[in-house]
């Protein structure tokens, strides 16, 4: 494109999906610059994390460590609460609809 990108967020998401194509839905989910790494055990999680760090380094992408959370057993991700019991919608996100 001679005048630069006209849709940078979509282009970046496409790039992230390409970079993590072998790991997507195995132990990685990506949404723009959000990378979710999931696993069943702590040992497996460390291995998955190592793979993701290696890919990021290889592709010259960098994570802002102040925005990273590691080893969480429950977290809020894109309006959903994800934990060992599964995925559910965050109540605050549907409060207006419910009320």
Coordinates of N, CA and C in Angstrom, one line a residue:
X1 N 0.8 -1.2 0.0 CA 0.0 0.0 0.0 C 0.9 1.2 0.0
X2 N 0.8 2.1 -1.0 CA 1.7 3.2 -1.1 C 1.5 4.3 0.0
X3 N 0.4 4.4 0.6 CA 0.1 5.4 1.6 C 0.1 4.9 3.0
X4 N 0.6 3.7 3.2 CA 0.6 3.1 4.6 C -0.6 2.2 4.8
X5 N -0.7 1.7 5.9 CA -1.8 0.7 6.2 C -3.1 1.5 6.5
X6 N -4.2 1.0 5.9 CA -5.5 1.6 6.1 C -6.3 0.9 7.2
X7 N -5.8 -0.3 7.6 CA -6.5 -1.0 8.7 C -5.5 -1.7 9.6
X8 N -4.7 -0.9 10.3 CA -3.6 -1.5 11.1 C -4.0 -2.5 12.2
X9 N -5.1 -2.3 12.9 CA -5.5 -3.3 13.9 C -5.8 -4.7 13.2
X10 N -6.5 -4.7 12.1 CA -6.8 -6.0 11.5 C -5.6 -6.6 10.9
X11 N -4.7 -5.8 10.4 CA -3.4 -6.3 9.8 C -2.6 -6.9 11.0
X12 N -2.5 -6.2 12.1 CA -1.8 -6.8 13.2 C -2.3 -8.1 13.7
X13 N -3.7 -8.2 13.9 CA -4.3 -9.4 14.3 C -4.0 -10.5 13.3
X14 N -4.1 -10.2 12.0 CA -3.7 -11.3 11.0 C -2.3 -11.7 11.2
X15 N -1.4 -10.8 11.5 CA 0.0 -11.1 11.7 C 0.2 -12.0 12.9
X16 N -0.5 -11.7 14.0 CA -0.4 -12.5 15.3 C -1.0 -13.9 15.0
X17 N -2.1 -14.0 14.3 CA -2.6 -15.3 14.0 C -1.7 -16.1 13.2
X18 N -1.0 -15.5 12.3 CA 0.0 -16.2 11.4 C 1.2 -16.6 12.3
X19 N 1.7 -15.8 13.1 CA 2.9 -16.1 13.9 C 2.6 -17.2 14.9
X20 N 1.4 -17.3 15.4 CA 1.0 -18.4 16.4 C 0.1 -19.4 15.8
X21 N 0.1 -19.6 14.5 CA -0.7 -20.5 13.8 C -0.6 -22.0 14.3
X22 N 0.6 -22.4 14.7 CA 0.8 -23.7 15.2 C 0.3 -23.9 16.6
X23 N 0.1 -22.9 17.3 CA -0.2 -23.0 18.8 C -1.7 -22.6 19.0
X24 N -2.3 -21.9 18.1 CA -3.7 -21.4 18.3 C -4.6 -22.5 18.6
X25 N -5.4 -22.3 19.7 CA -6.4 -23.2 20.2 C -5.8 -24.6 20.7
X26 N -4.5 -24.6 20.7 CA -3.8 -25.8 21.4 C -3.5 -25.3 22.8
X27 N -2.9 -24.1 22.9 CA -2.6 -23.5 24.2 C -2.5 -22.0 24.2
X28 N -2.8 -21.4 23.0 CA -2.7 -19.9 22.8 C -4.0 -19.4 22.2
X29 N -4.5 -18.3 22.7 CA -5.5 -17.5 22.0 C -5.0 -16.1 21.8
X30 N -5.2 -15.5 20.7 CA -4.8 -14.1 20.5 C -6.0 -13.2 20.0
X31 N -6.0 -12.0 20.5 CA -7.0 -11.0 20.1 C -6.2 -9.7 20.1
X32 N -5.9 -9.2 18.9 CA -5.1 -8.1 18.7 C -3.8 -8.3 19.4
X33 N -3.5 -7.5 20.5 CA -2.2 -7.6 21.2 C -2.4 -8.3 22.5
X34 N -3.5 -9.0 22.7 CA -3.8 -9.8 23.9 C -3.4 -11.3 23.6
X35 N -2.5 -11.8 24.3 CA -2.1 -13.2 24.1 C -2.5 -14.0 25.4
X36 N -3.3 -15.0 25.3 CA -3.7 -15.8 26.4 C -3.1 -17.2 26.2
X37 N -2.3 -17.6 27.3 CA -1.7 -18.9 27.3 C -2.4 -19.7 28.4
X38 N -2.9 -20.9 28.0 CA -3.6 -21.7 29.0 C -3.0 -23.1 29.0
X39 N -3.2 -23.8 30.1 CA -2.7 -25.2 30.3 C -3.4 -25.8 31.5
X40 N -3.2 -27.1 31.6 CA -3.8 -27.8 32.8 C -2.9 -27.9 34.0
X41 N -1.6 -27.9 33.8 CA -0.7 -28.0 34.9 C 0.3 -26.9 34.9
X42 N 1.0 -26.6 36.0 CA 2.0 -25.6 36.1 C 3.2 -25.9 35.2
X43 N 3.6 -27.2 35.2 CA 4.7 -27.6 34.4 C 4.4 -27.4 32.9
X44 N 3.2 -27.8 32.5 CA 2.8 -27.6 31.1 C 2.7 -26.1 30.8
X45 N 2.3 -25.3 31.7 CA 2.2 -23.9 31.5 C 3.5 -23.2 31.3
X46 N 4.5 -23.7 32.0 CA 5.9 -23.1 31.9 C 6.4 -23.5 30.5
X47 N 6.1 -24.7 30.0 CA 6.6 -25.1 28.7 C 5.9 -24.3 27.6
X48 N 4.6 -24.1 27.7 CA 3.8 -23.3 26.8 C 4.3 -21.8 26.8
X49 N 4.6 -21.3 27.9 CA 5.1 -19.9 28.0 C 6.5 -19.8 27.4
X50 N 7.3 -20.8 27.5 CA 8.6 -20.8 26.9 C 8.5 -20.8 25.3
X51 N 7.5 -21.6 24.8 CA 7.3 -21.6 23.4 C 6.9 -20.2 22.9
X52 N 5.9 -19.6 23.6 CA 5.4 -18.3 23.2 C 6.5 -17.3 23.3
X53 N 7.3 -17.2 24.3 CA 8.4 -16.3 24.4 C 9.4 -16.5 23.3
X54 N 9.7 -17.7 22.9 CA 10.6 -18.0 21.9 C 10.1 -17.5 20.5
X55 N 8.8 -17.7 20.3 CA 8.2 -17.2 19.0 C 8.2 -15.7 19.0
X56 N 7.9 -15.0 20.1 CA 7.9 -13.6 20.2 C 9.3 -13.0 19.9
X57 N 10.3 -13.6 20.5 CA 11.6 -13.2 20.3 C 12.1 -13.4 18.9
X58 N 11.8 -14.6 18.3 CA 12.1 -14.9 17.0 C 11.5 -13.9 16.0
X59 N 10.3 -13.5 16.2 CA 9.6 -12.6 15.3 C 9.8 -11.1 15.7
X60 N 10.7 -10.9 16.7 CA 11.0 -9.5 17.1 C 9.8 -8.7 17.6
X61 N 8.9 -9.4 18.3 CA 7.8 -8.8 19.1 C 8.2 -8.7 20.5
X62 N 7.7 -7.7 21.2 CA 8.1 -7.5 22.6 C 6.9 -7.3 23.5
X63 N 6.9 -8.0 24.6 CA 5.8 -7.8 25.6 C 6.1 -6.7 26.6
X64 N 5.1 -6.0 27.0 CA 5.3 -5.0 28.0 C 5.0 -5.7 29.3
X65 N 6.1 -6.0 30.1 CA 5.9 -6.8 31.3 C 5.0 -6.2 32.3
X66 N 4.9 -4.9 32.3 CA 4.0 -4.3 33.3 C 2.5 -4.6 33.0
X67 N 2.2 -5.1 31.8 CA 0.9 -5.4 31.4 C 0.6 -6.9 31.4
X68 N 1.7 -7.7 31.8 CA 1.6 -9.2 31.8 C 1.1 -9.7 33.1
X69 N 0.4 -10.8 33.1 CA 0.0 -11.5 34.3 C 0.4 -12.9 34.1
X70 N 1.1 -13.5 35.0 CA 1.6 -14.9 34.9 C 1.0 -15.8 35.9
X71 N 0.8 -17.1 35.6 CA 0.4 -18.1 36.5 C -1.0 -17.8 37.2
X72 N -1.9 -17.2 36.5 CA -3.2 -16.9 37.0 C -4.1 -18.2 36.9
X73 N -4.9 -18.4 38.0 CA -5.8 -19.6 37.9 C -7.2 -19.1 37.5
X74 N -7.4 -17.8 37.5 CA -8.7 -17.2 37.2 C -8.4 -15.8 36.7
X75 N -9.0 -15.4 35.5 CA -8.7 -14.1 35.0 C -9.8 -13.5 34.2
X76 N -9.9 -12.2 34.0 CA -10.8 -11.5 33.2 C -10.2 -11.3 31.8
X77 N -10.8 -11.9 30.8 CA -10.3 -11.8 29.4 C -11.4 -11.5 28.4
X78 N -11.3 -10.3 27.8 CA -12.3 -9.9 26.8 C -13.8 -10.0 27.3
X79 N -14.0 -9.6 28.5 CA -15.4 -9.6 29.1 C -15.8 -10.9 29.6
X80 N -14.9 -11.9 29.7 CA -15.2 -13.2 30.2 C -14.3 -13.6 31.4
X81 N -14.8 -14.4 32.3 CA -14.0 -14.8 33.4 C -13.6 -16.3 33.1
X82 N -12.3 -16.5 33.0 CA -11.8 -17.8 32.6 C -11.1 -18.4 33.8
X83 N -11.5 -19.7 34.1 CA -10.9 -20.3 35.3 C -11.0 -21.8 35.1
X84 N -10.6 -22.6 36.2 CA -10.6 -24.0 36.1 C -12.0 -24.6 35.9
X85 N -13.0 -23.8 36.2 CA -14.4 -24.2 36.1 C -15.0 -23.9 34.7
X86 N -14.2 -23.3 33.9 CA -14.6 -23.0 32.5 C -14.7 -21.5 32.2
X87 N -15.5 -21.1 31.3 CA -15.6 -19.7 30.8 C -17.0 -19.3 31.1
X88 N -17.1 -18.1 31.7 CA -18.4 -17.5 31.9 C -18.4 -16.0 31.6
X89 N -19.5 -15.4 31.3 CA -19.6 -13.9 31.0 C -19.4 -13.2 32.3
X90 N -18.6 -12.1 32.3 CA -18.5 -11.2 33.4 C -19.8 -10.5 33.7
X91 N -20.3 -10.6 34.9 CA -21.6 -10.0 35.2 C -21.7 -8.5 34.9
X92 N -20.7 -7.8 35.2 CA -20.7 -6.3 34.9 C -21.0 -6.0 33.4
X93 N -20.5 -6.9 32.5 CA -20.7 -6.7 31.1 C -22.2 -6.9 30.6
X94 N -22.9 -7.7 31.4 CA -24.3 -7.9 31.0 C -25.3 -7.2 31.9
X95 N -24.8 -6.5 32.9 CA -25.7 -5.8 33.9 C -26.7 -4.9 33.2
X96 N -26.3 -4.1 32.3 CA -27.2 -3.2 31.6 C -28.4 -3.9 30.8
X97 N -28.0 -5.0 30.2 CA -29.0 -5.8 29.5 C -30.0 -6.5 30.5
X98 N -29.4 -7.0 31.6 CA -30.2 -7.7 32.6 C -31.2 -6.7 33.3
X99 N -30.7 -5.5 33.6 CA -31.5 -4.5 34.3 C -32.5 -3.8 33.3

